[in-house]
Amino acid sequence: NAEYMGIYSVAEQQRMYTNITSPDRVWLYETCNQFGYFQTCEKNSSCPFTPGVNPLESFTILCQIAFDIPADRIPARIKFTNSYYGADRPMGNRILFVNGDVDPWHAASVLTPPQPSEPTLMVPGASHHFWTHPSLPTDTPEIVKAREQIHSQVIRWLFVEPKAKAV
């Protein structure tokens, strides 16, 4: 339905994403220009929500309206981003990939350490960013442990002498 997308009408989404002061605009730009992570629910899909309510086209129209990025250019932009950053095999070091096992986004993350300097951490019972929020007395033991593991990893990296560069 072109008049309704999830909890916001098309008109509301257009106002939200074309307002340059909206924090939601950054997410849409990254999605249109780099990631292509449109949260769709296509007709005849096994989507757990109402199929057909959030088809891909409803999001690509917003890319065109908000940023003048036509739908046919989005795949090339995603391909460039994946090529530049290494997709699910990024090149780097001292990267900790933290995910929660109930977070549907973890499927798009790095789940197996690419190398020893790029460890992974799966947090049982957590969704994304639970470990980045301020500590609360209601935090689960798994979240507390994840924060401790993240802290320990960062401390190890800070106090390890960097490898000398070849001359």
PDB file of C-alpha atoms in Angstrom:
ATOM      1  CA  ASN A   1       0.000   0.000   0.000  1.00  0.00           C
ATOM      2  CA  ALA A   2       1.661   3.199  -1.157  1.00  0.00           C
ATOM      3  CA  GLU A   3      -0.217   5.270   1.422  1.00  0.00           C
ATOM      4  CA  TYR A   4       1.008   3.388   4.478  1.00  0.00           C
ATOM      5  CA  MET A   5       4.443   2.089   5.497  1.00  0.00           C
ATOM      6  CA  GLY A   6       4.672   0.454   8.881  1.00  0.00           C
ATOM      7  CA  ILE A   7       3.844   2.899  11.661  1.00  0.00           C
ATOM      8  CA  TYR A   8       4.293   6.034   9.530  1.00  0.00           C
ATOM      9  CA  SER A   9       2.364   7.154   6.466  1.00  0.00           C
ATOM     10  CA  VAL A  10       4.355   7.864   3.312  1.00  0.00           C
ATOM     11  CA  ALA A  11       3.799  11.589   3.850  1.00  0.00           C
ATOM     12  CA  GLU A  12       5.101  11.368   7.428  1.00  0.00           C
ATOM     13  CA  GLN A  13       8.150   9.407   6.289  1.00  0.00           C
ATOM     14  CA  GLN A  14       8.844  11.963   3.559  1.00  0.00           C
ATOM     15  CA  ARG A  15       8.659  14.820   6.084  1.00  0.00           C
ATOM     16  CA  MET A  16      10.884  12.938   8.532  1.00  0.00           C
ATOM     17  CA  TYR A  17      13.562  12.046   5.990  1.00  0.00           C
ATOM     18  CA  THR A  18      13.606  15.332   4.102  1.00  0.00           C
ATOM     19  CA  ASN A  19      13.990  17.373   7.301  1.00  0.00           C
ATOM     20  CA  ILE A  20      17.746  17.961   7.430  1.00  0.00           C
ATOM     21  CA  THR A  21      17.696  18.156  11.247  1.00  0.00           C
ATOM     22  CA  SER A  22      16.118  14.707  11.663  1.00  0.00           C
ATOM     23  CA  PRO A  23      18.486  12.083  13.136  1.00  0.00           C
ATOM     24  CA  ASP A  24      16.546   9.457  11.156  1.00  0.00           C
ATOM     25  CA  ARG A  25      17.810  11.051   7.953  1.00  0.00           C
ATOM     26  CA  VAL A  26      21.359   9.810   8.591  1.00  0.00           C
ATOM     27  CA  TRP A  27      20.161   6.211   8.848  1.00  0.00           C
ATOM     28  CA  LEU A  28      18.199   6.488   5.603  1.00  0.00           C
ATOM     29  CA  TYR A  29      21.199   8.049   3.832  1.00  0.00           C
ATOM     30  CA  GLU A  30      23.480   5.215   4.939  1.00  0.00           C
ATOM     31  CA  THR A  31      20.863   2.698   3.849  1.00  0.00           C
ATOM     32  CA  CYS A  32      20.321   4.331   0.441  1.00  0.00           C
ATOM     33  CA  ASN A  33      23.950   5.153  -0.219  1.00  0.00           C
ATOM     34  CA  GLN A  34      25.993   2.409   1.424  1.00  0.00           C
ATOM     35  CA  PHE A  35      24.263  -0.553   3.057  1.00  0.00           C
ATOM     36  CA  GLY A  36      20.942  -1.265   1.356  1.00  0.00           C
ATOM     37  CA  TYR A  37      19.608  -2.604   4.626  1.00  0.00           C
ATOM     38  CA  PHE A  38      15.980  -1.825   3.929  1.00  0.00           C
ATOM     39  CA  GLN A  39      13.693  -3.465   6.472  1.00  0.00           C
ATOM     40  CA  THR A  40      11.096  -4.802   4.087  1.00  0.00           C
ATOM     41  CA  CYS A  41       8.156  -7.145   4.331  1.00  0.00           C
ATOM     42  CA  GLU A  42       7.329  -8.206   0.786  1.00  0.00           C
ATOM     43  CA  LYS A  43       4.112  -9.892  -0.362  1.00  0.00           C
ATOM     44  CA  ASN A  44       4.337 -13.709  -0.472  1.00  0.00           C
ATOM     45  CA  SER A  45       7.305 -13.667   1.919  1.00  0.00           C
ATOM     46  CA  SER A  46       7.805 -15.400   5.244  1.00  0.00           C
ATOM     47  CA  CYS A  47       8.160 -12.012   6.927  1.00  0.00           C
ATOM     48  CA  PRO A  48       6.845 -12.202  10.513  1.00  0.00           C
ATOM     49  CA  PHE A  49       5.041  -8.884  10.092  1.00  0.00           C
ATOM     50  CA  THR A  50       2.253  -7.976   7.663  1.00  0.00           C
ATOM     51  CA  PRO A  51       3.520  -9.003   4.203  1.00  0.00           C
ATOM     52  CA  GLY A  52       3.199  -6.276   1.611  1.00  0.00           C
ATOM     53  CA  VAL A  53       3.148  -3.382   4.092  1.00  0.00           C
ATOM     54  CA  ASN A  54       6.821  -2.434   3.672  1.00  0.00           C
ATOM     55  CA  PRO A  55       7.880  -3.376   0.125  1.00  0.00           C
ATOM     56  CA  LEU A  56      11.322  -2.387  -1.129  1.00  0.00           C
ATOM     57  CA  GLU A  57       9.874   0.219  -3.479  1.00  0.00           C
ATOM     58  CA  SER A  58       8.434   2.207  -0.562  1.00  0.00           C
ATOM     59  CA  PHE A  59      11.984   2.752   0.707  1.00  0.00           C
ATOM     60  CA  THR A  60      13.693   3.352  -2.635  1.00  0.00           C
ATOM     61  CA  ILE A  61      11.149   6.093  -3.340  1.00  0.00           C
ATOM     62  CA  LEU A  62      12.327   7.807  -0.150  1.00  0.00           C
ATOM     63  CA  CYS A  63      15.946   7.554  -1.369  1.00  0.00           C
ATOM     64  CA  GLN A  64      14.943   9.391  -4.522  1.00  0.00           C
ATOM     65  CA  ILE A  65      12.940  12.062  -2.683  1.00  0.00           C
ATOM     66  CA  ALA A  66      15.349  12.714   0.176  1.00  0.00           C
ATOM     67  CA  PHE A  67      18.730  12.347  -1.569  1.00  0.00           C
ATOM     68  CA  ASP A  68      18.109  12.165  -5.320  1.00  0.00           C
ATOM     69  CA  ILE A  69      19.424   8.581  -5.343  1.00  0.00           C
ATOM     70  CA  PRO A  70      17.427   6.597  -7.919  1.00  0.00           C
ATOM     71  CA  ALA A  71      16.577   2.973  -7.126  1.00  0.00           C
ATOM     72  CA  ASP A  72      18.661   1.642 -10.009  1.00  0.00           C
ATOM     73  CA  ARG A  73      21.834   3.256  -8.536  1.00  0.00           C
ATOM     74  CA  ILE A  74      21.476   1.737  -5.042  1.00  0.00           C
ATOM     75  CA  PRO A  75      22.965  -1.719  -5.894  1.00  0.00           C
ATOM     76  CA  ALA A  76      26.148  -0.144  -7.313  1.00  0.00           C
ATOM     77  CA  ARG A  77      26.556   1.991  -4.178  1.00  0.00           C
ATOM     78  CA  ILE A  78      26.161  -1.069  -1.945  1.00  0.00           C
ATOM     79  CA  LYS A  79      28.676  -3.006  -4.060  1.00  0.00           C
ATOM     80  CA  PHE A  80      31.188  -0.157  -3.743  1.00  0.00           C
ATOM     81  CA  THR A  81      30.773  -0.021   0.050  1.00  0.00           C
ATOM     82  CA  ASN A  82      31.205  -3.775   0.389  1.00  0.00           C
ATOM     83  CA  SER A  83      34.269  -3.713  -1.862  1.00  0.00           C
ATOM     84  CA  TYR A  84      35.828  -0.746  -0.045  1.00  0.00           C
ATOM     85  CA  TYR A  85      35.245  -2.046   3.500  1.00  0.00           C
ATOM     86  CA  GLY A  86      35.546  -5.779   2.837  1.00  0.00           C
ATOM     87  CA  ALA A  87      31.853  -6.703   3.360  1.00  0.00           C
ATOM     88  CA  ASP A  88      31.757  -9.527   5.926  1.00  0.00           C
ATOM     89  CA  ARG A  89      35.544  -9.969   5.664  1.00  0.00           C
ATOM     90  CA  PRO A  90      36.799  -6.492   6.603  1.00  0.00           C
ATOM     91  CA  MET A  91      40.484  -5.780   6.496  1.00  0.00           C
ATOM     92  CA  GLY A  92      41.770  -4.263   9.698  1.00  0.00           C
ATOM     93  CA  ASN A  93      42.939  -4.996  13.154  1.00  0.00           C
ATOM     94  CA  ARG A  94      41.790  -4.322  16.682  1.00  0.00           C
ATOM     95  CA  ILE A  95      38.146  -4.659  15.704  1.00  0.00           C
ATOM     96  CA  LEU A  96      35.755  -6.301  18.152  1.00  0.00           C
ATOM     97  CA  PHE A  97      32.508  -7.510  16.581  1.00  0.00           C
ATOM     98  CA  VAL A  98      29.871  -7.616  19.331  1.00  0.00           C
ATOM     99  CA  ASN A  99      26.422  -9.047  18.647  1.00  0.00           C
ATOM    100  CA  GLY A 100      23.384 -10.186  20.581  1.00  0.00           C
ATOM    101  CA  ASP A 101      21.894 -13.562  19.741  1.00  0.00           C
ATOM    102  CA  VAL A 102      18.316 -12.220  19.713  1.00  0.00           C
ATOM    103  CA  ASP A 103      19.231  -9.303  17.458  1.00  0.00           C
ATOM    104  CA  PRO A 104      18.001  -9.973  13.916  1.00  0.00           C
ATOM    105  CA  TRP A 105      20.811  -7.755  12.627  1.00  0.00           C
ATOM    106  CA  HIS A 106      23.519 -10.129  13.825  1.00  0.00           C
ATOM    107  CA  ALA A 107      23.085 -12.102  10.609  1.00  0.00           C
ATOM    108  CA  ALA A 108      24.628  -9.150   8.748  1.00  0.00           C
ATOM    109  CA  SER A 109      27.617  -8.947  11.075  1.00  0.00           C
ATOM    110  CA  VAL A 110      30.941 -10.716  11.337  1.00  0.00           C
ATOM    111  CA  LEU A 111      30.305 -13.764  13.529  1.00  0.00           C
ATOM    112  CA  THR A 112      33.547 -15.705  13.094  1.00  0.00           C
ATOM    113  CA  PRO A 113      36.834 -13.938  13.911  1.00  0.00           C
ATOM    114  CA  PRO A 114      38.566 -13.162  10.608  1.00  0.00           C
ATOM    115  CA  GLN A 115      41.905 -13.141  12.427  1.00  0.00           C
ATOM    116  CA  PRO A 116      43.125 -12.996  16.050  1.00  0.00           C
ATOM    117  CA  SER A 117      43.181  -9.179  16.083  1.00  0.00           C
ATOM    118  CA  GLU A 118      39.480  -9.131  15.141  1.00  0.00           C
ATOM    119  CA  PRO A 119      37.628 -11.139  17.808  1.00  0.00           C
ATOM    120  CA  THR A 120      33.887 -11.667  17.996  1.00  0.00           C
ATOM    121  CA  LEU A 121      31.581 -11.717  21.003  1.00  0.00           C
ATOM    122  CA  MET A 122      28.036 -13.100  20.966  1.00  0.00           C
ATOM    123  CA  VAL A 123      25.949 -11.913  23.926  1.00  0.00           C
ATOM    124  CA  PRO A 124      23.234 -14.399  24.916  1.00  0.00           C
ATOM    125  CA  GLY A 125      19.754 -12.935  25.299  1.00  0.00           C
ATOM    126  CA  ALA A 126      20.742  -9.494  24.022  1.00  0.00           C
ATOM    127  CA  SER A 127      19.764  -7.315  21.120  1.00  0.00           C
ATOM    128  CA  HIS A 128      22.057  -4.731  19.572  1.00  0.00           C
ATOM    129  CA  HIS A 129      23.579  -2.003  21.718  1.00  0.00           C
ATOM    130  CA  PHE A 130      22.498  -3.414  25.092  1.00  0.00           C
ATOM    131  CA  TRP A 131      26.131  -3.256  26.207  1.00  0.00           C
ATOM    132  CA  THR A 132      26.522   0.389  25.115  1.00  0.00           C
ATOM    133  CA  HIS A 133      23.771   1.724  27.369  1.00  0.00           C
ATOM    134  CA  PRO A 134      24.528   2.967  30.881  1.00  0.00           C
ATOM    135  CA  SER A 135      24.627   0.205  33.467  1.00  0.00           C
ATOM    136  CA  LEU A 136      21.409  -0.475  35.321  1.00  0.00           C
ATOM    137  CA  PRO A 137      20.578  -2.692  38.292  1.00  0.00           C
ATOM    138  CA  THR A 138      18.270  -4.621  35.952  1.00  0.00           C
ATOM    139  CA  ASP A 139      21.072  -5.585  33.524  1.00  0.00           C
ATOM    140  CA  THR A 140      21.317  -9.306  32.967  1.00  0.00           C
ATOM    141  CA  PRO A 141      24.495 -11.144  33.995  1.00  0.00           C
ATOM    142  CA  GLU A 142      25.233 -11.658  30.285  1.00  0.00           C
ATOM    143  CA  ILE A 143      25.210  -7.897  29.621  1.00  0.00           C
ATOM    144  CA  VAL A 144      27.435  -7.249  32.644  1.00  0.00           C
ATOM    145  CA  LYS A 145      29.844  -9.939  31.454  1.00  0.00           C
ATOM    146  CA  ALA A 146      29.831  -8.546  27.893  1.00  0.00           C
ATOM    147  CA  ARG A 147      30.780  -5.081  29.168  1.00  0.00           C
ATOM    148  CA  GLU A 148      33.623  -6.610  31.184  1.00  0.00           C
ATOM    149  CA  GLN A 149      34.864  -8.536  28.141  1.00  0.00           C
ATOM    150  CA  ILE A 150      34.702  -5.449  25.925  1.00  0.00           C
ATOM    151  CA  HIS A 151      36.560  -3.389  28.541  1.00  0.00           C
ATOM    152  CA  SER A 152      39.236  -6.067  28.932  1.00  0.00           C
ATOM    153  CA  GLN A 153      39.731  -6.318  25.175  1.00  0.00           C
ATOM    154  CA  VAL A 154      40.127  -2.553  24.769  1.00  0.00           C
ATOM    155  CA  ILE A 155      42.602  -2.404  27.676  1.00  0.00           C
ATOM    156  CA  ARG A 156      44.663  -5.211  26.077  1.00  0.00           C
ATOM    157  CA  TRP A 157      44.754  -3.312  22.799  1.00  0.00           C
ATOM    158  CA  LEU A 158      45.706  -0.025  24.470  1.00  0.00           C
ATOM    159  CA  PHE A 159      48.634  -1.511  26.330  1.00  0.00           C
ATOM    160  CA  VAL A 160      50.080  -3.699  23.576  1.00  0.00           C
ATOM    161  CA  GLU A 161      53.027  -2.286  21.685  1.00  0.00           C
ATOM    162  CA  PRO A 162      52.000  -1.778  18.048  1.00  0.00           C
ATOM    163  CA  LYS A 163      53.858  -3.877  15.487  1.00  0.00           C
ATOM    164  CA  ALA A 164      56.711  -2.029  13.842  1.00  0.00           C
ATOM    165  CA  LYS A 165      55.988  -1.008  10.268  1.00  0.00           C
ATOM    166  CA  ALA A 166      58.249  -2.322   7.563  1.00  0.00           C
ATOM    167  CA  VAL A 167      60.542   0.319   6.172  1.00  0.00           C
TER     168      VAL A 167
END
